[in-house]
DNA sequence: TTGAAAGCGCTAACAA
DNA sequence: TTGTTAGCGCTTTCAA
């Protein structure tokens, strides 16, 4: 291996001490311009890049932001991380990404590795549970922000799941639907529970009888549904004595599964609204109505909050802030299909 | 901040020297089982997690794999990174991700930061150019693997773009198409050029006159096309004196743009094949035929190659290996629509 | 404005 | 099998 120049080589080349080189690298002001430019020249010529490990070791905090999410294979999280990365780059920070697969133990392991092992300058995570006692030790030294799901102990950036779902289900009811399926009711902590509450709230308000047959539960104990599972489920729903006339997909994975399954079952004309921006939603027949939650906006808000916390350390001890990113219902057609009880008093013209 | 225990605390708690703790942590064999379990107990009790920075500094290589890709917002790359992350986790390695936005300077900056700054244990990157002289200094000390695009100097994991495209275009021709549009012809180095070659090859072989009007060039100088740009382009194509009867989407972004634009233009029945697994391809009408390139397979192959290189350092000096991951043409309907010159001698039954 | 010295937490070399 | 010592490359004192 060719020698990677260190701070000493730069110091020697520019005729100053290593401390002065350090000052230049860290942008400290107390360096004479002439000295500074001499050092800069040496840095460029030698191609000097400071060793991150040594910096972390000495200074106590690493030059990276840790990100812990469910999975990068989920387009929502991928876009979220992408937004964070862009901003972090501007701050000269790297990102180290870890996924949990929604596993609580893996979450703890990854968070601790990031905080204690990598001495991350900050951590953004999508909490799998709402109890993280082991994080308390790091609160005061490291900014920690939760995303996608609110957290009792940390600042968080979320969307208003309850309200968004209430709006969506409300529109379906207004358009004459009474049999509305909810797919799916995840058992774990998180956004899905609040979406489910929004669903139940509308049913109650509208005097619609709740039917557990219309809810797809996560009976699998944690593993994700496959496309085939959704086909099975859609077939089950349409075999009911009184099948649903509208579907609500509580997350994007469910939406994708349902769209595919509906298509297979030649039921694509069924009313449906999805939580999350389904890719190519506009190109289906009918086009898919979605609750729009912008992962870029969420990611940006999270990293901004993190950077703000970094400059005002004490603040983290205050009551956690919950930043709610607005959502909107994008009416593309599938959510505006009329149901059997429609009295032509509301809703847009259906597409099919 | 509560004290994060260091190796010294563990040593004190278990009554051994720090070196013995180090041995246990690193799984060295020369430790008596009794001692080992005593140390293990202390580690668990104190919640000791080794400081990555100190380890990197001393040992010379960091505990992370660096990944440099175009963008995490691209589902292909997100899935690729996800596959790498899973495997890295099993090796006790973190991943630090950086994106280039296809910018050569940013690529260099990020690669050097990973290699020189973070002392990454290995680097996987999607090369933006085929010339990386500055990486030569790291070849022998750090395994480097290229993905998605072949590289003259490094082992790479790619798909056979030429062959896959040849098959796809060949099928369109066999099904009676003569006017086949190629969207889009990216100017930069990479897979798109080879796909374009496959396109030209079939035209030549089939005696079809090449028409530059049917090729969407990247005239923008690097910025990505928006959905609106695709709408404009589709409208232009169908305004030609002899419009195309089939479309080839050379990458997934183009496919998504085209599907949306075709839908808007009420031309969804146009024959089309996309390079890459379009999400929900099966749920469109007609279902989208795709060249299937598995990002998980590519990511897995890349990390496996990286880990193999890590254990046999000298090997990297050999001639670079190009590992070709097979693709397949998934015939879902859109690519099997007959063209005007079809003579009922080949192809599947069209869907529409 | 600049520099000398100390040492961050760990691992490699060598001793015992 | 275990321990001692010496740094890795940088930033943080503190002094000049």
Coordinates of C-alpha atoms in Angstrom, one line a residue, chain A residues 14 19 33 39 48 53 57 65 67 70 84 119 133-134 139 141 197-198 208 219 221 253 267 269 275 299 317 332:
Chain A
X14 CA 4.1 23.2 5.0
X19 CA -1.6 21.5 15.7
X33 CA -4.2 33.6 6.2
X39 CA -1.2 24.4 4.8
X48 CA -4.4 14.4 2.9
X53 CA -11.0 7.0 13.7
X57 CA -11.2 8.7 19.4
X65 CA -25.0 10.0 11.8
X67 CA -29.7 5.6 11.1
X70 CA -37.0 -1.3 9.6
X84 CA -31.0 12.5 5.5
X119 CA -19.8 7.3 18.9
X133 CA -34.4 2.6 28.7
X134 CA -30.9 1.8 27.5
X139 CA -29.5 11.4 25.8
X141 CA -24.4 13.5 25.0
X197 CA -58.0 3.9 15.7
X198 CA -58.9 6.3 12.9
X208 CA -71.5 1.3 11.1
X219 CA -51.6 -13.6 12.7
X221 CA -46.4 -13.4 14.6
X253 CA -46.6 -3.0 1.5
X267 CA -61.7 -6.8 -8.9
X269 CA -62.7 -1.7 -9.8
X275 CA -51.7 4.9 3.1
X299 CA -36.2 12.9 6.6
X317 CA -33.7 17.3 28.4
X332 CA -56.9 9.7 -8.2

